[in-house]
Amino acid sequence: MAAWTLLTTSEGVATLQFDSADEKINKLTPKNMTELAACIAEIRNNADIRVLLIKSGKPNMFIAGADIAEIRNITSAAQGEQKARDGQHVFASLEALQIPTIAVIDGPALGGGLELALACRYRLVSDNTKTQLGLPEVSLGILPGFGGTQRLPRLVGVSASLDLILTGKMIDGRKAEMIGLADACYSSAFLNEKADLIAKDVAAGHPFVNRKLQGKCLETLSEKTPMGRFILFKLAKKQLMAKTKGRYPAPLLALDVVRDTYRQTAHDGYLVEAEAFGQLVITPEAKTLIQLFYTREDLKKYPGPAPKKAEKPIQSTAVVGAGLMGGGISWLLAHTGYTVRMKDISWEAILKGYESVKNIQKKLISRQKVTTHEADMATIRISGILDYSGFAKTDLVIEAIVENMALKKSVFSELETVVSPTALLATNTSSLSITEMASDLKHPERFAGFHFFSPVHQMPLVEVIRGEKTSDHTVARLVELAIKLKKTPIVVKDGPGFLVNRILIPYVNEAVRLLAEGVPLPKIDALMEDFGMPLGPLSLADEVGLDIGYKVAKILEEGFGDRMQVSGLFEYLHQYPAMLGKKTRKGFYLYEDKKKRPNPDLAGTIQSYQAESGLKPATILDEDIVARMVLLMVNEAARCLEEGTVEKPAYLDMAMLMGTGFPVYRGGVCRYADAIGIDVVVETLHRYSDIYGARFEPARLLLEMNREYTPFYDYT
Ligand code: NAD
């Protein structure tokens, strides 16, 4: 079936409607582009058409972009360049039509979708929350290749265009009108009628002029002069380097393309753009980012049997424990539209819960992520209580009380007596066994772990932890809920540390061992930040709290024995209750006046520890410092896969990117191991296990992979 339909009226108005058959979204495939080219030729040859509207046949959708499968399959720079040239030709023929063309945008207009709209003379957009305009190509490691780097800067000026092209940021209809990307923004309910009226008016010979901009490009004063532009591009590069440390080639090359072509002829500009697209599309960074895109899409599908359609949806929720996590979870549920009973054991604690909610809202209001009205409406949905009144009506309870098995078990026993038989029960525990927590429950099948990361409003990951008796149905409903909460759920098997903490703790533990062996603290953190981690391991330990880190490390030690033995220095430091990290302003670092510096007392402590344990300071090469920390993560990741803690390497990698900030351009722990070679990983682990002991013994899965020459991912 054809995706494009051309309808004409007697008044000279033609509507070209796009509806990708059998697809939920509109995307530009080569077939759709060929059809579009044919429609444009037909329009060009029809003298009766005096104005063209381009609309989508799908509600809440314009065009979501080019087909990413096509981009993924490109194997050479020349092929990539040619694909870009093909797309550019189609849009150039649209732009070259002698009649006015109007894109009518009520939903996402992204990537190739926005580039098509840019080739039209006018763009009318809606104020629909689904309307998002942007060029997200850099997030896939490429740049806009269908004319976006040429038309956008000429339309909205260099500054505003770089803000979109270099970040992949999406903006709504109102903002698009404000920066001159859209000619007008209307209420979604009237957009089509407005567009039809404007089209008739334009067909009658009255050009449409934007009410606010009067057709002017929003070029800033400085952009108008060569010197001004020189400074602007230099500044943009400096900011980009500070943000990306040069690890992502796409935004850097996109910046060069805009800089080098801004005042050139469009023809030359398109050639440069297509060549750059070809260069980028085959880079390892693009391959990694495209694969991550697919993993994210995959994770949006429910595992196991999806909840039955007829089932009562989750509406009313409860959170037990209004502390740091309980407050954050209550905010998230209320913000998404659920009513929340927030229970704690004292009014002071409830008040703290409300304060956490208010603090999150304040931040989001200041960043214009929510309006004051939306924040107020969310707060109204939360009711603080000290008993279980109203719990009989809740569809879901999330427990977030202190990390204590006996207390949690007694809370769930109480909960079973007050909630309805269909309510789901979940715990936010970061380390305790889900199976054990459910052991006294009459209905353990409706119980699971639902592990948010801190801070809840920022961290995108939720581990959905399946206990031995958790039903598929419970897992599927929690996955569905996590997606509604706009989090990425990863389903994991119960076990010490679940997934992320199990892989992260050995890394932090090794950092403390290196410190004990005499490696300077700033060096350890700096090397891992150079590797791409957002924070070095010792800074991270301070952020989380040394007491909390120690507690989880101990649970891992109990669960896995010698391999996870807590480092001697960590045990030693545990004696100092005032040294808990950032919360006591003293940990591995000292926190004074918003600045941090290495804790000067630490040197003496390390010396005493070395003297007591007989450990001699050693000289360790930088590459070994990094490899010791990172390869322990790789080794544990392999064990998690071996034991079925998580379904596949791609999910594990996504969990590490989202839960720990593992560098995106490296694609995750497993993808990193593939990049350096499984043989190198195994050989290095063997070498370290000879020197440092059993914790480095390679996992069985790694040995097998090495024997069979198979990486974690299938690259065919
Ligand atoms: P917190 O100490 O800030 O809050 C715990 C709250 O539970 C307190 O307000 C306390 O009064 C309340 N409480 C204690 N017993 C209760 C009971 N019987 N009924 C109702 N409320 C009770 O703790 P937190 O940091 O919010 O952690 C809560 C849970 O989340 C823990 O299981 C923790 O392991 C987990 N978690 C914490 C983090 C983190 O970074 N803090 C991250 C992920 C998961």
Short mmCIF file of N, CA, C and O in Angstrom, two decimals, residues 51-95:
data_model
loop_
_atom_site.label_atom_id
_atom_site.label_comp_id
_atom_site.label_asym_id
_atom_site.label_seq_id
_atom_site.Cartn_x
_atom_site.Cartn_y
_atom_site.Cartn_z
N VAL A 51 -1.26 25.43 -4.08
CA VAL A 51 -0.63 25.36 -2.76
C VAL A 51 -0.67 23.90 -2.29
O VAL A 51 -1.61 23.16 -2.61
N LEU A 52 0.38 23.52 -1.54
CA LEU A 52 0.47 22.12 -1.08
C LEU A 52 0.56 22.06 0.45
O LEU A 52 1.40 22.75 1.06
N LEU A 53 -0.32 21.25 1.02
CA LEU A 53 -0.24 20.98 2.47
C LEU A 53 0.37 19.59 2.63
O LEU A 53 -0.01 18.65 1.91
N ILE A 54 1.31 19.43 3.57
CA ILE A 54 1.83 18.09 3.86
C ILE A 54 1.38 17.72 5.28
O ILE A 54 1.68 18.44 6.24
N LYS A 55 0.63 16.65 5.36
CA LYS A 55 0.06 16.26 6.65
C LYS A 55 0.36 14.79 6.94
O LYS A 55 0.74 14.05 6.03
N SER A 56 0.10 14.40 8.17
CA SER A 56 0.24 12.98 8.52
C SER A 56 -1.15 12.36 8.62
O SER A 56 -2.10 13.02 9.07
N GLY A 57 -1.25 11.09 8.24
CA GLY A 57 -2.53 10.39 8.37
C GLY A 57 -2.69 9.77 9.75
O GLY A 57 -3.74 9.22 10.07
N LYS A 58 -1.64 9.83 10.57
CA LYS A 58 -1.71 9.23 11.90
C LYS A 58 -1.94 10.33 12.94
O LYS A 58 -1.31 11.39 12.85
N PRO A 59 -2.80 10.07 13.94
CA PRO A 59 -3.00 11.08 14.97
C PRO A 59 -1.74 11.25 15.83
O PRO A 59 -0.98 10.29 16.02
N ASN A 60 -1.52 12.45 16.33
CA ASN A 60 -0.38 12.75 17.23
C ASN A 60 0.97 12.37 16.64
O ASN A 60 1.87 11.94 17.36
N MET A 61 1.10 12.48 15.36
CA MET A 61 2.36 12.04 14.71
C MET A 61 2.55 12.83 13.42
O MET A 61 1.60 12.96 12.64
N PHE A 62 3.77 13.38 13.21
CA PHE A 62 4.08 13.90 11.89
C PHE A 62 4.99 12.85 11.25
O PHE A 62 4.51 11.87 10.71
N ILE A 63 6.31 13.02 11.40
CA ILE A 63 7.22 11.98 10.90
C ILE A 63 8.33 11.81 11.94
O ILE A 63 9.01 12.78 12.29
N ALA A 64 8.50 10.58 12.43
CA ALA A 64 9.45 10.34 13.53
C ALA A 64 10.90 10.30 13.06
O ALA A 64 11.81 10.28 13.89
N GLY A 65 11.13 10.25 11.74
CA GLY A 65 12.51 10.29 11.25
C GLY A 65 12.75 9.27 10.15
O GLY A 65 11.81 8.64 9.66
N ALA A 66 14.02 9.13 9.81
CA ALA A 66 14.39 8.14 8.79
C ALA A 66 14.38 6.76 9.45
O ALA A 66 14.41 6.65 10.68
N ASP A 67 14.35 5.73 8.63
CA ASP A 67 14.33 4.36 9.16
C ASP A 67 15.73 4.02 9.69
O ASP A 67 16.71 3.98 8.92
N ILE A 68 15.81 3.76 10.99
CA ILE A 68 17.14 3.55 11.61
C ILE A 68 17.74 2.22 11.14
O ILE A 68 18.97 2.08 11.06
N ALA A 69 16.88 1.26 10.78
CA ALA A 69 17.41 -0.02 10.28
C ALA A 69 18.24 0.23 9.01
O ALA A 69 19.28 -0.40 8.80
N GLU A 70 17.80 1.17 8.19
CA GLU A 70 18.52 1.52 6.96
C GLU A 70 19.89 2.10 7.30
O GLU A 70 20.90 1.77 6.67
N ILE A 71 19.90 2.95 8.31
CA ILE A 71 21.16 3.61 8.71
C ILE A 71 22.11 2.55 9.27
O ILE A 71 23.30 2.54 8.98
N ARG A 72 21.53 1.64 10.06
CA ARG A 72 22.36 0.59 10.68
C ARG A 72 23.02 -0.29 9.62
O ARG A 72 24.14 -0.76 9.80
N ASN A 73 22.32 -0.50 8.50
CA ASN A 73 22.85 -1.43 7.49
C ASN A 73 23.89 -0.82 6.56
O ASN A 73 24.41 -1.51 5.69
N ILE A 74 24.17 0.46 6.71
CA ILE A 74 25.17 1.08 5.83
C ILE A 74 26.55 0.53 6.19
O ILE A 74 26.93 0.50 7.36
N THR A 75 27.29 0.11 5.16
CA THR A 75 28.58 -0.54 5.47
C THR A 75 29.80 0.26 5.01
O THR A 75 30.93 -0.09 5.35
N SER A 76 29.59 1.30 4.19
CA SER A 76 30.77 2.09 3.79
C SER A 76 30.43 3.57 3.77
O SER A 76 29.25 3.94 3.65
N ALA A 77 31.47 4.39 3.87
CA ALA A 77 31.27 5.84 3.87
C ALA A 77 30.62 6.28 2.56
O ALA A 77 29.73 7.13 2.54
N ALA A 78 31.06 5.65 1.45
CA ALA A 78 30.53 6.03 0.13
C ALA A 78 29.03 5.73 0.06
O ALA A 78 28.24 6.54 -0.45
N GLN A 79 28.64 4.56 0.62
CA GLN A 79 27.22 4.20 0.61
C GLN A 79 26.41 5.19 1.47
O GLN A 79 25.33 5.63 1.08
N GLY A 80 26.98 5.56 2.61
CA GLY A 80 26.32 6.52 3.49
C GLY A 80 26.14 7.86 2.79
O GLY A 80 25.08 8.48 2.84
N GLU A 81 27.22 8.30 2.13
CA GLU A 81 27.19 9.60 1.44
C GLU A 81 26.11 9.58 0.35
O GLU A 81 25.33 10.53 0.21
N GLN A 82 26.04 8.46 -0.37
CA GLN A 82 25.06 8.36 -1.45
C GLN A 82 23.63 8.38 -0.90
O GLN A 82 22.75 9.06 -1.46
N LYS A 83 23.41 7.70 0.22
CA LYS A 83 22.06 7.70 0.84
C LYS A 83 21.66 9.13 1.20
O LYS A 83 20.52 9.53 1.02
N ALA A 84 22.62 9.87 1.77
CA ALA A 84 22.32 11.25 2.14
C ALA A 84 22.00 12.07 0.88
O ALA A 84 21.05 12.85 0.85
N ARG A 85 22.79 11.87 -0.18
CA ARG A 85 22.57 12.62 -1.43
C ARG A 85 21.17 12.29 -1.98
O ARG A 85 20.46 13.19 -2.44
N ASP A 86 20.78 11.01 -1.91
CA ASP A 86 19.45 10.63 -2.42
C ASP A 86 18.35 11.38 -1.67
O ASP A 86 17.42 11.92 -2.29
N GLY A 87 18.46 11.40 -0.34
CA GLY A 87 17.45 12.10 0.47
C GLY A 87 17.46 13.60 0.17
O GLY A 87 16.41 14.23 0.05
N GLN A 88 18.68 14.16 0.06
CA GLN A 88 18.79 15.60 -0.22
C GLN A 88 18.09 15.96 -1.54
O GLN A 88 17.43 16.99 -1.64
N HIS A 89 18.25 15.09 -2.56
CA HIS A 89 17.65 15.37 -3.87
C HIS A 89 16.13 15.44 -3.77
O HIS A 89 15.50 16.33 -4.34
N VAL A 90 15.55 14.49 -3.01
CA VAL A 90 14.08 14.48 -2.89
C VAL A 90 13.61 15.77 -2.22
O VAL A 90 12.69 16.45 -2.69
N PHE A 91 14.28 16.14 -1.12
CA PHE A 91 13.84 17.35 -0.40
C PHE A 91 14.14 18.62 -1.22
O PHE A 91 13.40 19.60 -1.13
N ALA A 92 15.23 18.57 -2.00
CA ALA A 92 15.54 19.74 -2.86
C ALA A 92 14.43 19.91 -3.90
O ALA A 92 14.03 21.03 -4.24
N SER A 93 13.89 18.78 -4.39
CA SER A 93 12.82 18.89 -5.40
C SER A 93 11.54 19.42 -4.75
O SER A 93 10.77 20.15 -5.37
N LEU A 94 11.34 19.11 -3.47
CA LEU A 94 10.19 19.67 -2.74
C LEU A 94 10.36 21.18 -2.59
O LEU A 94 9.46 21.97 -2.85
N GLU A 95 11.58 21.56 -2.19
CA GLU A 95 11.86 22.99 -1.98
C GLU A 95 11.74 23.77 -3.29
O GLU A 95 11.34 24.94 -3.31
#
